[in-house]
Amino acid sequence: MAKLPQEVGRPRGRPREFDLDEALDKAIRVFREQGYNATSIGDLTEAMGLASGSIYKAFKDKRTVFLAALDRYMLLRNEQIAAVARAARTARERLRAVLGFYVESAKGVEGRRGCMVVGSAIELAIADREVAARITAALSRNEALLADLIRQGQADRSIPGKIDPDETARVMICLTQGLRVVGRAGRAPADTSAAVDIAMKLLA
Amino acid sequence: MAKLPQEVGRPRGRPREFDLDEALDKAIRVFREQGYNATSIGDLTEAMGLASGSIYKAFKDKRTVFLAALDRYMLLRNEQIAAVARAARTARERLRAVLGFYVESAKGVEGRRGCMVVGSAIELAIADREVAARITAALSRNEALLADLIRQGQADRSIPGKIDPDETARVMICLTQGLRVVGRAGRAPADTSAAVDIAMKLLA
DNA sequence: TGACTTAGGGAACAATCTTTCCCTAAATGG
DNA sequence: CCATTTAGGGAAAGATTGTTCCCTAAGTCA
């Protein structure tokens, strides 16, 4: 027999006093800046405002905190990119907007703060299967998004039909990820629209 | 009084039994694969074939081993790139060759092994001033090399004179560094020459 | 040959880090 | 209102790490 559709009342014991997502946002900040290995539980307790015991109540271990933070980081970032793409009208403009968003993300303090996808790819993709799977998924998702925009542009004639959407998208992904690398070193392009103009030549 | 130009006989005590550069090559391998923080002294003793005491005789501490390995990595890599560039005749061909070299470096096991410059930029550029200085120098050196090749191409008319060499080189550096990121995740472009063809459009 | 200097190796040390444990607090259910 | 469940917090434990120390070995210098 299936259980009756129980009203989702409060769960059993003492209720959690903090918001999980807010705590994860603070963890994201630390992981972005320091990476996984350089971040201690002490760093997390300080940033999240929780005692170590409480962190281990909410998460199995440090790695699980990281994976949850990574998932949330990718979720928020995908929403941002989707919003940026939605704001523009033509496919070509959407591509411009997305590329511009990546360049802006690589500049200044935001750029120095780093990207959790790039950081995880470099630091953990070799050592941690689950992280690797998430990175692969994120990269192929973003690549598919760009390829799709390219195809839309080819459909509305704003992008030449002769270029290969998949190959071009793959090269563009390299560009976006590389932006985060140079941004981490404080060497992102100073002039966003000039950089985007150059990057858009890949669509010629 | 200045010392007389002493013949450089053997140094004082017991001579070192291993070759410093060979040991550093083995350290490079480990640092490339695991990064700085995830590499323990135990990992280094195993890889370098030296006891911990011997490592600390040759280097002040783990960080100093890493800096020496990083310097050697950049030295070797610069030599390779220079050789690749020298092998081609025209400026445009040299650019093609250099870009192709980067794509090849990002593929397969070599790509998975990772780039020490990218790894250091991501993991340490924020936390370690000296590492940051080396990364900045490496990026600007490579950027200057590309910009120089572009200018040569403009001089011999194989590259349009209207493009900005510095801005274009900066975007190209993003591409090369991004290749190492996706290469680390095993997602480098499969077809090197196709990818280079697309990247060369930045010079249009 | 004997004093001196530097290298090799590994045990010992000191610090740090992750995780567990335990006690108290706050909620629900019968 | 007492039993039960889960959260919060911090001390303690257990594991790992980076570094030092010390003894032996292999050279040079006088």
Short mmCIF file of C-alpha atoms (C1' of nucleotides) in Angstrom, two decimals:
data_model
loop_
_atom_site.label_atom_id
_atom_site.label_comp_id
_atom_site.label_asym_id
_atom_site.label_seq_id
_atom_site.Cartn_x
_atom_site.Cartn_y
_atom_site.Cartn_z
CA MET A 1 0.00 0.00 0.00
CA ALA A 2 1.28 3.49 -0.82
CA LYS A 3 1.43 5.95 2.01
CA LEU A 4 -1.36 8.49 2.08
CA PRO A 5 -0.29 11.91 0.78
CA GLN A 6 0.87 13.12 4.17
CA GLU A 7 0.76 16.83 4.79
CA VAL A 8 4.37 18.03 4.73
CA GLY A 9 4.40 19.31 8.28
CA ARG A 10 7.62 20.28 9.98
CA PRO A 11 10.18 17.54 10.07
CA ARG A 12 10.77 15.72 13.33
CA GLY A 13 13.27 17.16 15.79
CA ARG A 14 14.66 20.63 16.41
CA PRO A 15 14.43 22.80 13.31
CA ARG A 16 17.55 24.07 11.57
CA GLU A 17 18.30 27.64 12.62
CA PHE A 18 20.10 28.75 9.48
CA ASP A 19 19.29 28.77 5.78
CA LEU A 20 21.17 26.08 3.89
CA ASP A 21 21.47 28.10 0.70
CA GLU A 22 22.71 31.19 2.51
CA ALA A 23 25.32 29.08 4.27
CA LEU A 24 26.33 27.55 0.93
CA ASP A 25 26.66 31.00 -0.60
CA LYS A 26 29.23 31.82 2.06
CA ALA A 27 31.01 28.53 1.45
CA ILE A 28 31.05 29.28 -2.28
CA ARG A 29 32.84 32.52 -1.59
CA VAL A 30 35.59 30.77 0.35
CA PHE A 31 35.97 27.89 -2.09
CA ARG A 32 36.16 30.29 -5.02
CA GLU A 33 38.91 32.30 -3.39
CA GLN A 34 40.99 29.53 -1.85
CA GLY A 35 40.04 26.35 -3.64
CA TYR A 36 39.21 23.06 -1.99
CA ASN A 37 42.47 21.93 -0.42
CA ALA A 38 43.48 25.30 0.97
CA THR A 39 40.11 25.74 2.68
CA SER A 40 40.00 24.28 6.18
CA ILE A 41 36.96 23.42 8.24
CA GLY A 42 38.00 26.37 10.36
CA ASP A 43 37.71 28.64 7.33
CA LEU A 44 34.25 27.25 6.70
CA THR A 45 33.03 27.65 10.30
CA GLU A 46 34.18 31.26 10.21
CA ALA A 47 32.64 32.03 6.83
CA MET A 48 29.41 30.14 7.36
CA GLY A 49 28.97 31.24 10.97
CA LEU A 50 28.55 27.67 12.14
CA ALA A 51 30.44 25.44 14.55
CA SER A 52 32.23 22.47 13.06
CA GLY A 53 29.75 20.11 14.70
CA SER A 54 26.88 21.89 12.99
CA ILE A 55 28.54 21.67 9.62
CA TYR A 56 28.96 17.94 10.08
CA LYS A 57 25.30 17.70 11.08
CA ALA A 58 24.25 19.28 7.80
CA PHE A 59 26.86 17.64 5.56
CA LYS A 60 28.60 14.31 5.61
CA ASP A 61 32.07 15.78 5.30
CA LYS A 62 34.09 18.61 3.80
CA ARG A 63 33.89 17.12 0.34
CA THR A 64 30.10 17.01 0.52
CA VAL A 65 30.01 20.69 1.47
CA PHE A 66 32.15 21.37 -1.57
CA LEU A 67 29.97 19.36 -3.92
CA ALA A 68 26.84 21.12 -2.65
CA ALA A 69 28.55 24.49 -3.04
CA LEU A 70 29.67 23.57 -6.55
CA ASP A 71 26.16 22.51 -7.53
CA ARG A 72 24.70 25.73 -6.23
CA TYR A 73 27.41 27.80 -7.92
CA MET A 74 26.66 26.19 -11.27
CA LEU A 75 22.92 26.61 -10.76
CA LEU A 76 23.19 30.33 -10.03
CA ARG A 77 25.64 30.88 -12.86
CA ASN A 78 23.43 29.09 -15.38
CA GLU A 79 20.52 31.26 -14.34
CA GLN A 80 22.60 34.38 -14.84
CA ILE A 81 23.76 33.32 -18.28
CA ALA A 82 20.28 32.34 -19.32
CA ALA A 83 18.99 35.73 -18.17
CA VAL A 84 21.73 37.53 -20.09
CA ALA A 85 20.97 35.54 -23.22
CA ARG A 86 17.22 36.11 -22.87
CA ALA A 87 17.69 39.87 -22.66
CA ALA A 88 19.05 40.17 -26.20
CA ARG A 89 16.86 39.89 -29.28
CA THR A 90 18.71 38.26 -32.16
CA ALA A 91 20.88 35.19 -31.87
CA ARG A 92 23.96 37.19 -32.76
CA GLU A 93 23.16 39.74 -30.06
CA ARG A 94 22.63 36.93 -27.58
CA LEU A 95 26.06 35.55 -28.40
CA ARG A 96 27.56 39.01 -27.95
CA ALA A 97 25.81 39.36 -24.62
CA VAL A 98 26.95 35.99 -23.32
CA LEU A 99 30.55 36.60 -24.35
CA GLY A 100 30.42 40.05 -22.79
CA PHE A 101 29.12 38.53 -19.58
CA TYR A 102 32.09 36.16 -19.46
CA VAL A 103 34.53 39.00 -20.04
CA GLU A 104 32.93 41.08 -17.30
CA SER A 105 33.05 38.11 -14.94
CA ALA A 106 36.78 37.86 -15.49
CA LYS A 107 37.52 41.48 -14.62
CA GLY A 108 38.33 43.20 -11.35
CA VAL A 109 37.58 41.71 -7.96
CA GLU A 110 35.01 39.34 -9.42
CA GLY A 111 37.65 37.99 -11.78
CA ARG A 112 40.21 37.68 -8.98
CA ARG A 113 37.64 35.83 -6.88
CA GLY A 114 37.73 33.11 -9.51
CA CYS A 115 35.35 30.61 -11.06
CA MET A 116 34.44 27.49 -9.15
CA VAL A 117 34.10 25.44 -12.33
CA VAL A 118 37.58 26.32 -13.52
CA GLY A 119 39.01 25.95 -10.03
CA SER A 120 37.44 22.52 -9.60
CA ALA A 121 38.53 21.41 -13.05
CA ILE A 122 42.13 22.30 -12.31
CA GLU A 123 42.33 21.20 -8.69
CA LEU A 124 40.05 18.17 -8.51
CA ALA A 125 38.99 16.85 -11.93
CA ILE A 126 41.87 14.36 -11.84
CA ALA A 127 41.41 13.20 -8.26
CA ASP A 128 37.64 13.18 -7.81
CA ARG A 129 35.33 11.30 -10.14
CA GLU A 130 32.18 13.11 -9.02
CA VAL A 131 33.73 16.51 -9.44
CA ALA A 132 34.99 15.46 -12.85
CA ALA A 133 31.49 14.39 -13.87
CA ARG A 134 30.05 17.74 -12.80
CA ILE A 135 32.73 19.67 -14.68
CA THR A 136 32.23 17.62 -17.81
CA ALA A 137 28.49 18.21 -17.60
CA ALA A 138 28.93 21.95 -17.05
CA LEU A 139 31.33 22.34 -19.95
CA SER A 140 29.21 20.34 -22.36
CA ARG A 141 26.08 22.21 -21.26
CA ASN A 142 27.69 25.58 -21.91
CA GLU A 143 29.13 24.31 -25.16
CA ALA A 144 25.68 23.13 -26.24
CA LEU A 145 24.21 26.53 -25.33
CA LEU A 146 26.73 28.33 -27.52
CA ALA A 147 26.31 25.85 -30.37
CA ASP A 148 22.58 26.35 -30.15
CA LEU A 149 22.90 30.12 -30.34
CA ILE A 150 25.15 29.72 -33.34
CA ARG A 151 22.59 27.53 -35.08
CA GLN A 152 19.88 30.07 -34.31
CA GLY A 153 22.09 32.72 -35.88
CA GLN A 154 22.57 30.59 -38.94
CA ALA A 155 18.81 30.13 -39.20
CA ASP A 156 18.17 33.87 -39.14
CA ARG A 157 21.16 34.54 -41.48
CA SER A 158 23.02 36.67 -38.92
CA ILE A 159 25.79 34.06 -38.82
CA PRO A 160 27.35 32.44 -41.90
CA GLY A 161 25.94 29.00 -42.58
CA LYS A 162 29.29 27.56 -43.52
CA ILE A 163 30.82 27.53 -40.05
CA ASP A 164 30.63 24.42 -37.87
CA PRO A 165 28.50 25.24 -34.79
CA ASP A 166 29.94 22.49 -32.61
CA GLU A 167 33.60 23.05 -33.41
CA THR A 168 33.19 26.79 -33.08
CA ALA A 169 31.36 26.48 -29.78
CA ARG A 170 34.13 24.27 -28.44
CA VAL A 171 36.76 26.86 -29.28
CA MET A 172 34.59 29.57 -27.73
CA ILE A 173 34.36 27.59 -24.51
CA CYS A 174 38.13 27.58 -24.38
CA LEU A 175 37.99 31.33 -24.65
CA THR A 176 35.51 31.72 -21.81
CA GLN A 177 37.37 29.37 -19.48
CA GLY A 178 40.67 31.02 -20.34
CA LEU A 179 39.17 34.36 -19.42
CA ARG A 180 38.69 33.08 -15.87
CA VAL A 181 42.32 31.97 -15.75
CA VAL A 182 43.75 35.31 -16.82
CA GLY A 183 41.13 37.07 -14.69
CA ARG A 184 42.44 35.21 -11.67
CA ALA A 185 45.83 36.72 -12.42
CA GLY A 186 44.32 40.17 -12.88
CA ARG A 187 45.06 40.25 -16.59
CA ALA A 188 41.59 40.16 -18.11
CA PRO A 189 41.01 42.36 -21.17
CA ALA A 190 40.49 45.95 -20.07
CA ASP A 191 38.11 46.88 -22.86
CA THR A 192 35.19 44.48 -22.80
CA SER A 193 33.54 45.44 -26.07
CA ALA A 194 36.85 45.43 -27.93
CA ALA A 195 37.56 41.93 -26.65
CA VAL A 196 34.07 40.76 -27.59
CA ASP A 197 34.47 42.26 -31.07
CA ILE A 198 37.58 40.17 -31.53
CA ALA A 199 35.98 37.02 -30.12
CA MET A 200 32.98 37.47 -32.43
CA LYS A 201 35.31 37.05 -35.40
CA LEU A 202 35.20 33.34 -34.62
CA LEU A 203 31.72 33.46 -36.15
CA ALA A 204 32.91 34.77 -39.50
CA MET B 1 90.17 43.66 -2.55
CA ALA B 2 88.21 41.50 -4.94
CA LYS B 3 88.85 37.81 -4.73
CA LEU B 4 91.04 36.39 -7.41
CA PRO B 5 89.08 34.59 -10.15
CA GLN B 6 89.17 31.27 -8.34
CA GLU B 7 89.04 28.17 -10.43
CA VAL B 8 85.59 26.66 -9.92
CA GLY B 9 86.79 23.39 -8.45
CA ARG B 10 84.41 21.08 -6.69
CA PRO B 11 82.49 22.72 -3.92
CA ARG B 12 83.42 21.89 -0.33
CA GLY B 13 81.83 18.84 1.32
CA ARG B 14 80.23 15.69 0.04
CA PRO B 15 79.03 16.08 -3.54
CA ARG B 16 75.34 15.82 -4.37
CA GLU B 17 74.49 12.38 -5.68
CA PHE B 18 71.51 13.32 -7.83
CA ASP B 19 70.91 15.79 -10.62
CA LEU B 20 68.90 18.78 -9.45
CA ASP B 21 67.15 19.29 -12.77
CA GLU B 22 66.21 15.64 -13.09
CA ALA B 23 64.77 15.72 -9.59
CA LEU B 24 62.86 18.88 -10.46
CA ASP B 25 61.49 17.23 -13.58
CA LYS B 26 59.98 14.55 -11.37
CA ALA B 27 58.60 17.16 -9.01
CA ILE B 28 57.09 19.00 -11.98
CA ARG B 29 55.25 15.87 -12.93
CA VAL B 30 53.66 15.56 -9.48
CA PHE B 31 52.85 19.24 -9.15
CA ARG B 32 51.25 19.29 -12.58
CA GLU B 33 49.04 16.35 -11.74
CA GLN B 34 48.09 17.17 -8.18
CA GLY B 35 48.77 20.84 -7.70
CA TYR B 36 50.61 22.38 -4.78
CA ASN B 37 48.37 21.77 -1.80
CA ALA B 38 47.46 18.20 -2.64
CA THR B 39 51.11 17.24 -3.01
CA SER B 40 52.72 16.10 0.23
CA ILE B 41 56.39 15.83 1.04
CA GLY B 42 55.77 12.08 0.96
CA ASP B 43 54.59 12.38 -2.64
CA LEU B 44 57.74 14.31 -3.46
CA THR B 45 60.11 11.87 -1.76
CA GLU B 46 58.52 9.05 -3.70
CA ALA B 47 58.56 10.85 -7.04
CA MET B 48 62.00 12.39 -6.67
CA GLY B 49 63.56 9.29 -5.14
CA LEU B 50 64.91 11.28 -2.21
CA ALA B 51 64.38 11.13 1.53
CA SER B 52 62.64 14.09 3.11
CA GLY B 53 65.87 15.14 4.79
CA SER B 54 67.62 15.30 1.44
CA ILE B 55 64.89 17.43 -0.06
CA TYR B 56 65.23 19.85 2.80
CA LYS B 57 69.00 19.90 2.27
CA ALA B 58 68.50 20.96 -1.33
CA PHE B 59 65.54 23.29 -0.82
CA LYS B 60 64.43 25.54 2.02
CA ASP B 61 60.90 24.14 2.15
CA LYS B 62 58.09 22.71 0.06
CA ARG B 63 57.22 26.10 -1.37
CA THR B 64 60.79 26.57 -2.59
CA VAL B 65 60.68 23.19 -4.34
CA PHE B 66 57.50 24.33 -6.03
CA LEU B 67 58.93 27.68 -7.13
CA ALA B 68 62.01 25.96 -8.56
CA ALA B 69 59.82 23.43 -10.36
CA LEU B 70 57.62 26.22 -11.71
CA ASP B 71 60.63 28.15 -12.99
CA ARG B 72 61.99 25.08 -14.71
CA TYR B 73 58.59 24.22 -16.17
CA MET B 74 58.27 27.70 -17.68
CA LEU B 75 61.83 27.59 -18.97
CA LEU B 76 61.31 24.27 -20.77
CA ARG B 77 57.95 25.32 -22.12
CA ASN B 78 59.30 28.60 -23.48
CA GLU B 79 62.05 26.71 -25.23
CA GLN B 80 59.52 24.38 -26.83
CA ILE B 81 57.33 27.24 -28.01
CA ALA B 82 60.30 29.13 -29.38
CA ALA B 83 61.42 26.02 -31.25
CA VAL B 84 57.95 25.49 -32.69
CA ALA B 85 57.77 29.11 -33.81
CA ARG B 86 61.26 28.98 -35.32
CA ALA B 87 60.40 25.95 -37.42
CA ALA B 88 57.79 27.80 -39.50
CA ARG B 89 58.71 30.29 -42.18
CA THR B 90 56.18 33.09 -42.40
CA ALA B 91 54.72 34.94 -39.45
CA ARG B 92 51.28 33.55 -40.19
CA GLU B 93 52.64 30.01 -40.29
CA ARG B 94 54.45 30.62 -37.03
CA LEU B 95 51.19 31.68 -35.42
CA ARG B 96 49.48 28.59 -36.77
CA ALA B 97 52.27 26.44 -35.41
CA VAL B 98 52.17 28.00 -31.95
CA LEU B 99 48.40 27.69 -31.70
CA GLY B 100 48.60 24.10 -32.90
CA PHE B 101 51.21 23.38 -30.26
CA TYR B 102 48.86 24.68 -27.57
CA VAL B 103 45.99 22.55 -28.86
CA GLU B 104 48.19 19.46 -28.94
CA SER B 105 49.36 20.18 -25.40
CA ALA B 106 45.75 20.21 -24.24
CA LYS B 107 44.89 16.81 -25.69
CA GLY B 108 45.13 13.29 -24.31
CA VAL B 109 47.25 12.36 -21.34
CA GLU B 110 49.41 15.44 -21.74
CA GLY B 111 46.32 17.60 -21.49
CA ARG B 112 45.04 15.68 -18.48
CA ARG B 113 48.42 16.11 -16.83
CA GLY B 114 47.77 19.81 -16.82
CA CYS B 115 49.72 23.04 -17.14
CA MET B 116 51.71 24.29 -14.19
CA VAL B 117 51.15 27.92 -15.13
CA VAL B 118 47.39 27.54 -15.24
CA GLY B 119 47.41 25.40 -12.11
CA SER B 120 49.49 27.91 -10.20
CA ALA B 121 47.39 30.81 -11.40
CA ILE B 122 44.23 29.15 -10.16
CA GLU B 123 45.54 27.65 -6.94
CA LEU B 124 48.14 30.13 -5.73
CA ALA B 125 48.04 33.46 -7.55
CA ILE B 126 45.78 34.88 -4.83
CA ALA B 127 47.70 33.51 -1.85
CA ASP B 128 51.33 33.77 -2.94
CA ARG B 129 52.88 37.00 -4.17
CA GLU B 130 55.92 35.37 -5.73
CA VAL B 131 53.84 32.85 -7.62
CA ALA B 132 51.58 35.66 -8.79
CA ALA B 133 54.58 37.60 -10.07
CA ARG B 134 55.81 34.59 -12.04
CA ILE B 135 52.38 33.97 -13.54
CA THR B 136 51.98 37.60 -14.52
CA ALA B 137 55.41 37.53 -16.14
CA ALA B 138 54.67 34.30 -18.00
CA LEU B 139 51.33 35.53 -19.32
CA SER B 140 52.68 38.87 -20.45
CA ARG B 141 55.69 37.20 -22.05
CA ASN B 142 53.48 34.85 -24.08
CA GLU B 143 51.15 37.68 -24.92
CA ALA B 144 54.09 39.75 -26.15
CA LEU B 145 55.29 36.81 -28.25
CA LEU B 146 51.91 36.50 -29.95
CA ALA B 147 51.60 40.25 -30.44
CA ASP B 148 55.05 40.27 -31.98
CA LEU B 149 54.15 37.49 -34.41
CA ILE B 150 51.01 39.40 -35.36
CA ARG B 151 53.06 42.52 -36.07
CA GLN B 152 55.45 40.49 -38.19
CA GLY B 153 52.48 39.19 -40.12
CA GLN B 154 51.22 42.70 -40.65
CA ALA B 155 54.65 43.73 -41.90
CA ASP B 156 54.71 40.95 -44.51
CA ARG B 157 51.02 41.52 -45.39
CA SER B 158 49.93 38.02 -44.36
CA ILE B 159 47.80 39.55 -41.59
CA PRO B 160 45.46 42.52 -42.07
CA GLY B 161 47.00 45.75 -40.84
CA LYS B 162 43.78 46.96 -39.32
CA ILE B 163 43.66 44.56 -36.37
CA ASP B 164 45.08 45.55 -32.99
CA PRO B 165 48.04 43.24 -32.23
CA ASP B 166 47.91 43.71 -28.45
CA GLU B 167 44.16 43.29 -28.00
CA THR B 168 44.15 40.30 -30.33
CA ALA B 169 47.08 38.69 -28.57
CA ARG B 170 45.34 39.12 -25.26
CA VAL B 171 42.25 37.31 -26.50
CA MET B 172 44.43 34.60 -28.00
CA ILE B 173 46.13 34.06 -24.64
CA CYS B 174 42.69 33.45 -23.14
CA LEU B 175 42.19 30.80 -25.76
CA THR B 176 45.48 29.06 -25.01
CA GLN B 177 44.95 29.07 -21.26
CA GLY B 178 41.38 27.91 -21.69
CA LEU B 179 42.62 25.01 -23.76
CA ARG B 180 44.54 23.78 -20.73
CA VAL B 181 41.41 24.02 -18.60
CA VAL B 182 39.24 21.97 -20.92
CA GLY B 183 42.19 19.68 -21.59
CA ARG B 184 42.37 18.95 -17.89
CA ALA B 185 38.75 17.81 -18.11
CA GLY B 186 39.48 15.71 -21.18
CA ARG B 187 37.43 17.95 -23.44
CA ALA B 188 40.05 19.48 -25.69
CA PRO B 189 39.16 19.84 -29.37
CA ALA B 190 39.54 16.50 -31.13
CA ASP B 191 40.56 17.91 -34.49
CA THR B 192 43.60 20.10 -33.98
CA SER B 193 43.77 21.68 -37.41
CA ALA B 194 40.06 22.44 -37.44
CA ALA B 195 40.37 24.15 -34.07
CA VAL B 196 43.39 26.12 -35.23
CA ASP B 197 41.53 27.15 -38.39
CA ILE B 198 38.80 28.61 -36.22
CA ALA B 199 41.24 30.29 -33.86
CA MET B 200 43.07 31.86 -36.81
CA LYS B 201 39.91 33.74 -37.67
CA LEU B 202 40.80 36.06 -34.81
CA LEU B 203 43.42 37.45 -37.20
CA ALA B 204 40.91 38.43 -39.87
"C1'" DT C 1 95.95 11.59 8.70
"C1'" DG C 2 92.74 14.61 11.05
"C1'" DA C 3 89.70 18.66 10.96
"C1'" DC C 4 86.06 20.39 8.37
"C1'" DT C 5 82.17 20.68 5.25
"C1'" DT C 6 78.18 19.15 2.86
"C1'" DA C 7 74.89 15.26 1.48
"C1'" DG C 8 71.75 11.16 2.43
"C1'" DG C 9 68.35 9.12 5.18
"C1'" DG C 10 64.93 8.39 8.38
"C1'" DA C 11 63.13 8.88 13.03
"C1'" DA C 12 61.10 12.39 15.95
"C1'" DC C 13 58.64 16.50 16.60
"C1'" DA C 14 55.28 20.09 16.29
"C1'" DA C 15 51.51 21.94 14.15
"C1'" DT C 16 47.36 21.52 11.71
"C1'" DC C 17 43.39 19.52 10.00
"C1'" DT C 18 39.30 16.53 9.62
"C1'" DT C 19 36.10 14.06 12.02
"C1'" DT C 20 33.77 12.17 16.09
"C1'" DC C 21 31.67 12.56 20.45
"C1'" DC C 22 28.93 14.36 23.91
"C1'" DC C 23 26.16 17.55 26.18
"C1'" DT C 24 22.52 20.93 25.83
"C1'" DA C 25 18.53 22.98 23.33
"C1'" DA C 26 14.30 22.96 20.75
"C1'" DA C 27 11.03 20.88 18.42
"C1'" DT C 28 7.09 16.78 17.76
"C1'" DG C 29 4.03 12.83 19.15
"C1'" DG C 30 1.22 10.15 22.11
"C1'" DC D 1 4.48 15.69 30.32
"C1'" DC D 2 7.62 12.35 29.14
"C1'" DA D 3 9.86 9.92 25.25
"C1'" DT D 4 11.91 10.78 20.95
"C1'" DT D 5 14.20 13.20 17.35
"C1'" DT D 6 17.21 16.53 15.33
"C1'" DA D 7 20.21 20.81 15.72
"C1'" DG D 8 24.00 23.73 17.88
"C1'" DG D 9 28.38 23.97 19.80
"C1'" DG D 10 32.80 22.96 21.29
"C1'" DA D 11 36.14 19.77 23.27
"C1'" DA D 12 38.65 15.61 22.17
"C1'" DA D 13 40.37 12.25 19.23
"C1'" DG D 14 42.73 10.52 15.28
"C1'" DA D 15 45.18 11.24 11.19
"C1'" DT D 16 48.23 13.73 8.28
"C1'" DT D 17 51.52 17.04 7.22
"C1'" DG D 18 55.72 20.01 7.05
"C1'" DT D 19 59.96 20.52 9.25
"C1'" DT D 20 63.87 19.60 12.26
"C1'" DC D 21 67.39 16.77 14.17
"C1'" DC D 22 70.85 13.56 14.31
"C1'" DC D 23 73.75 10.12 12.74
"C1'" DT D 24 76.43 8.29 8.98
"C1'" DA D 25 78.83 8.89 4.48
"C1'" DA D 26 81.76 11.15 1.21
"C1'" DG D 27 84.17 14.53 -0.18
"C1'" DT D 28 88.14 18.85 0.46
"C1'" DC D 29 91.85 21.33 2.75
"C1'" DA D 30 96.08 21.69 5.42
#
